[in-house]
PDB file of C-alpha atoms in Angstrom:
ATOM      1  CA  UNK A  19      37.130 -36.130-134.484  1.00  0.00           C
ATOM      2  CA  UNK A  20      38.275 -39.548-133.281  1.00  0.00           C
ATOM      3  CA  UNK A  21      40.572 -41.883-135.225  1.00  0.00           C
ATOM      4  CA  UNK A  22      40.515 -45.605-134.499  1.00  0.00           C
ATOM      5  CA  UNK A  23      43.411 -47.864-135.484  1.00  0.00           C
ATOM      6  CA  UNK A  24      43.227 -51.653-135.627  1.00  0.00           C
ATOM      7  CA  UNK A  25      46.942 -52.317-136.006  1.00  0.00           C
ATOM      8  CA  UNK A  26      46.485 -53.770-139.493  1.00  0.00           C
ATOM      9  CA  UNK A  27      49.581 -54.045-141.687  1.00  0.00           C
ATOM     10  CA  UNK A  28      48.224 -51.740-144.384  1.00  0.00           C
ATOM     11  CA  UNK A  29      47.363 -48.819-142.056  1.00  0.00           C
ATOM     12  CA  UNK A  30      50.924 -47.440-141.740  1.00  0.00           C
ATOM     13  CA  UNK A  31      51.948 -48.525-145.251  1.00  0.00           C
ATOM     14  CA  UNK A  32      49.120 -46.663-146.957  1.00  0.00           C
ATOM     15  CA  UNK A  33      48.412 -43.963-144.356  1.00  0.00           C
ATOM     16  CA  UNK A  34      44.883 -44.554-143.099  1.00  0.00           C
ATOM     17  CA  UNK A  35      43.059 -45.726-139.999  1.00  0.00           C
ATOM     18  CA  UNK A  36      40.380 -48.372-139.522  1.00  0.00           C
ATOM     19  CA  UNK A  37      37.670 -45.857-138.634  1.00  0.00           C
ATOM     20  CA  UNK A  38      36.995 -42.168-138.150  1.00  0.00           C
ATOM     21  CA  UNK A  39      34.219 -40.743-135.996  1.00  0.00           C
ATOM     22  CA  UNK A  40      33.218 -37.363-137.431  1.00  0.00           C
ATOM     23  CA  UNK A  41      30.144 -35.366-138.349  1.00  0.00           C
ATOM     24  CA  UNK A  42      27.737 -37.656-136.534  1.00  0.00           C
ATOM     25  CA  UNK A  43      28.948 -40.784-138.326  1.00  0.00           C
ATOM     26  CA  UNK A  44      31.458 -43.591-137.900  1.00  0.00           C
ATOM     27  CA  UNK A  45      33.219 -44.221-141.207  1.00  0.00           C
ATOM     28  CA  UNK A  46      34.911 -47.640-141.273  1.00  0.00           C
ATOM     29  CA  UNK A  47      37.540 -48.187-143.976  1.00  0.00           C
ATOM     30  CA  UNK A  48      37.325 -51.043-146.423  1.00  0.00           C
ATOM     31  CA  UNK A  49      38.173 -54.133-144.395  1.00  0.00           C
ATOM     32  CA  UNK A  50      39.407 -57.509-145.592  1.00  0.00           C
ATOM     33  CA  UNK A  51      39.449 -60.625-143.454  1.00  0.00           C
ATOM     34  CA  UNK A  52      41.580 -63.691-143.004  1.00  0.00           C
ATOM     35  CA  UNK A  53      40.584 -67.207-143.963  1.00  0.00           C
ATOM     36  CA  UNK A  54      40.758 -69.864-146.629  1.00  0.00           C
ATOM     37  CA  UNK A  55      37.537 -68.953-148.423  1.00  0.00           C
ATOM     38  CA  UNK A  56      35.215 -66.017-148.994  1.00  0.00           C
ATOM     39  CA  UNK A  57      32.839 -66.927-146.145  1.00  0.00           C
ATOM     40  CA  UNK A  58      35.663 -67.162-143.589  1.00  0.00           C
ATOM     41  CA  UNK A  59      37.065 -63.864-144.849  1.00  0.00           C
ATOM     42  CA  UNK A  60      33.613 -62.264-144.649  1.00  0.00           C
ATOM     43  CA  UNK A  61      33.200 -63.343-141.018  1.00  0.00           C
ATOM     44  CA  UNK A  62      36.704 -62.160-140.155  1.00  0.00           C
ATOM     45  CA  UNK A  63      36.176 -58.765-141.815  1.00  0.00           C
ATOM     46  CA  UNK A  64      32.887 -58.293-139.937  1.00  0.00           C
ATOM     47  CA  UNK A  65      34.639 -59.095-136.642  1.00  0.00           C
ATOM     48  CA  UNK A  66      37.271 -56.415-137.339  1.00  0.00           C
ATOM     49  CA  UNK A  67      34.554 -53.932-138.320  1.00  0.00           C
ATOM     50  CA  UNK A  68      32.546 -54.741-135.204  1.00  0.00           C
ATOM     51  CA  UNK A  69      35.603 -54.130-132.983  1.00  0.00           C
ATOM     52  CA  UNK A  70      36.105 -50.694-134.580  1.00  0.00           C
ATOM     53  CA  UNK A  71      32.425 -49.843-134.182  1.00  0.00           C
ATOM     54  CA  UNK A  72      32.498 -50.936-130.543  1.00  0.00           C
ATOM     55  CA  UNK A  73      35.510 -48.711-129.900  1.00  0.00           C
ATOM     56  CA  UNK A  74      33.501 -45.860-131.428  1.00  0.00           C
ATOM     57  CA  UNK A  75      30.598 -46.592-129.062  1.00  0.00           C
ATOM     58  CA  UNK A  76      28.228 -48.109-131.640  1.00  0.00           C
ATOM     59  CA  UNK A  77      27.495 -51.521-133.143  1.00  0.00           C
ATOM     60  CA  UNK A  78      26.374 -53.293-136.283  1.00  0.00           C
ATOM     61  CA  UNK A  79      22.770 -52.206-135.597  1.00  0.00           C
ATOM     62  CA  UNK A  80      23.897 -48.592-136.130  1.00  0.00           C
ATOM     63  CA  UNK A  81      25.249 -49.244-139.643  1.00  0.00           C
ATOM     64  CA  UNK A  82      23.332 -47.229-142.251  1.00  0.00           C
ATOM     65  CA  UNK A  83      25.383 -48.083-145.357  1.00  0.00           C
ATOM     66  CA  UNK A  84      27.527 -51.054-146.347  1.00  0.00           C
ATOM     67  CA  UNK A  85      29.579 -51.652-149.488  1.00  0.00           C
ATOM     68  CA  UNK A  86      30.791 -55.114-150.452  1.00  0.00           C
ATOM     69  CA  UNK A  87      33.663 -55.417-152.924  1.00  0.00           C
ATOM     70  CA  UNK A  88      34.554 -58.771-154.449  1.00  0.00           C
ATOM     71  CA  UNK A  89      36.822 -59.764-157.327  1.00  0.00           C
ATOM     72  CA  UNK A  90      34.258 -62.430-158.323  1.00  0.00           C
ATOM     73  CA  UNK A  91      30.583 -61.565-157.907  1.00  0.00           C
ATOM     74  CA  UNK A  92      29.666 -65.277-157.939  1.00  0.00           C
ATOM     75  CA  UNK A  93      31.278 -65.539-154.479  1.00  0.00           C
ATOM     76  CA  UNK A  94      28.846 -63.026-152.976  1.00  0.00           C
ATOM     77  CA  UNK A  95      25.870 -65.359-152.516  1.00  0.00           C
ATOM     78  CA  UNK A  96      27.717 -67.787-150.189  1.00  0.00           C
ATOM     79  CA  UNK A  97      28.231 -64.788-147.843  1.00  0.00           C
ATOM     80  CA  UNK A  98      24.524 -63.956-147.621  1.00  0.00           C
ATOM     81  CA  UNK A  99      23.767 -66.077-144.503  1.00  0.00           C
ATOM     82  CA  UNK A 100      26.699 -64.446-142.670  1.00  0.00           C
ATOM     83  CA  UNK A 101      25.563 -60.975-143.727  1.00  0.00           C
ATOM     84  CA  UNK A 102      21.949 -61.752-142.813  1.00  0.00           C
ATOM     85  CA  UNK A 103      23.090 -62.818-139.349  1.00  0.00           C
ATOM     86  CA  UNK A 104      25.104 -59.616-138.923  1.00  0.00           C
ATOM     87  CA  UNK A 105      22.673 -57.066-140.381  1.00  0.00           C
ATOM     88  CA  UNK A 106      19.301 -58.787-140.847  1.00  0.00           C
ATOM     89  CA  UNK A 107      17.546 -57.264-137.840  1.00  0.00           C
ATOM     90  CA  UNK A 108      18.750 -53.762-138.803  1.00  0.00           C
ATOM     91  CA  UNK A 109      19.413 -53.826-142.569  1.00  0.00           C
ATOM     92  CA  UNK A 110      21.513 -50.962-143.938  1.00  0.00           C
ATOM     93  CA  UNK A 111      21.490 -49.633-147.486  1.00  0.00           C
ATOM     94  CA  UNK A 112      23.897 -51.854-149.423  1.00  0.00           C
ATOM     95  CA  UNK A 113      25.952 -51.967-152.605  1.00  0.00           C
ATOM     96  CA  UNK A 114      27.993 -54.829-154.071  1.00  0.00           C
ATOM     97  CA  UNK A 115      30.826 -54.003-156.481  1.00  0.00           C
ATOM     98  CA  UNK A 116      32.883 -56.455-158.521  1.00  0.00           C
ATOM     99  CA  UNK A 117      36.471 -55.188-158.625  1.00  0.00           C
ATOM    100  CA  UNK A 118      40.100 -56.063-158.028  1.00  0.00           C
ATOM    101  CA  UNK A 119      41.324 -56.000-154.433  1.00  0.00           C
ATOM    102  CA  UNK A 120      44.770 -55.102-153.077  1.00  0.00           C
ATOM    103  CA  UNK A 121      45.939 -58.746-153.071  1.00  0.00           C
ATOM    104  CA  UNK A 122      44.478 -61.716-154.976  1.00  0.00           C
ATOM    105  CA  UNK A 123      44.263 -63.750-151.748  1.00  0.00           C
ATOM    106  CA  UNK A 124      41.453 -61.463-150.562  1.00  0.00           C
ATOM    107  CA  UNK A 125      37.993 -62.517-151.723  1.00  0.00           C
ATOM    108  CA  UNK A 126      35.859 -59.784-150.093  1.00  0.00           C
ATOM    109  CA  UNK A 127      36.312 -56.280-148.698  1.00  0.00           C
ATOM    110  CA  UNK A 128      33.606 -54.603-146.613  1.00  0.00           C
ATOM    111  CA  UNK A 129      33.194 -50.884-145.857  1.00  0.00           C
ATOM    112  CA  UNK A 130      30.515 -49.446-143.547  1.00  0.00           C
ATOM    113  CA  UNK A 131      29.155 -46.161-142.306  1.00  0.00           C
ATOM    114  CA  UNK A 132      27.282 -46.039-139.005  1.00  0.00           C
ATOM    115  CA  UNK A 133      25.411 -43.334-137.131  1.00  0.00           C
ATOM    116  CA  UNK A 134      27.425 -42.128-134.128  1.00  0.00           C
ATOM    117  CA  UNK A 135      25.658 -41.869-130.814  1.00  0.00           C
ATOM    118  CA  UNK A 136      25.743 -38.505-129.080  1.00  0.00           C
TER     119      UNK A 136
END
């Protein structure tokens, strides 16, 4: 098993890591991004996720499942072009959930699971 840390502020406070490689998969924790709006935060979260996947030896093309969590589902559609650019060539199974996030400043949280390469 391999644990990957990103150095995010919540990792030591809550007791988790950005990603875990285990059982043939890379499990990336729910990831929020920085920015003034949902699209900027979406891009930022995907960049953090991509760095974790790269450290695990895989990439966005290896993602098999993605979950999007937003406090306001009406903000999901503006993210679609960004998500299409990231996953469009290799679309994973996806779920979008409307829910509260850890801080109201966050507009989207993204969690992925990827297939690990042997």
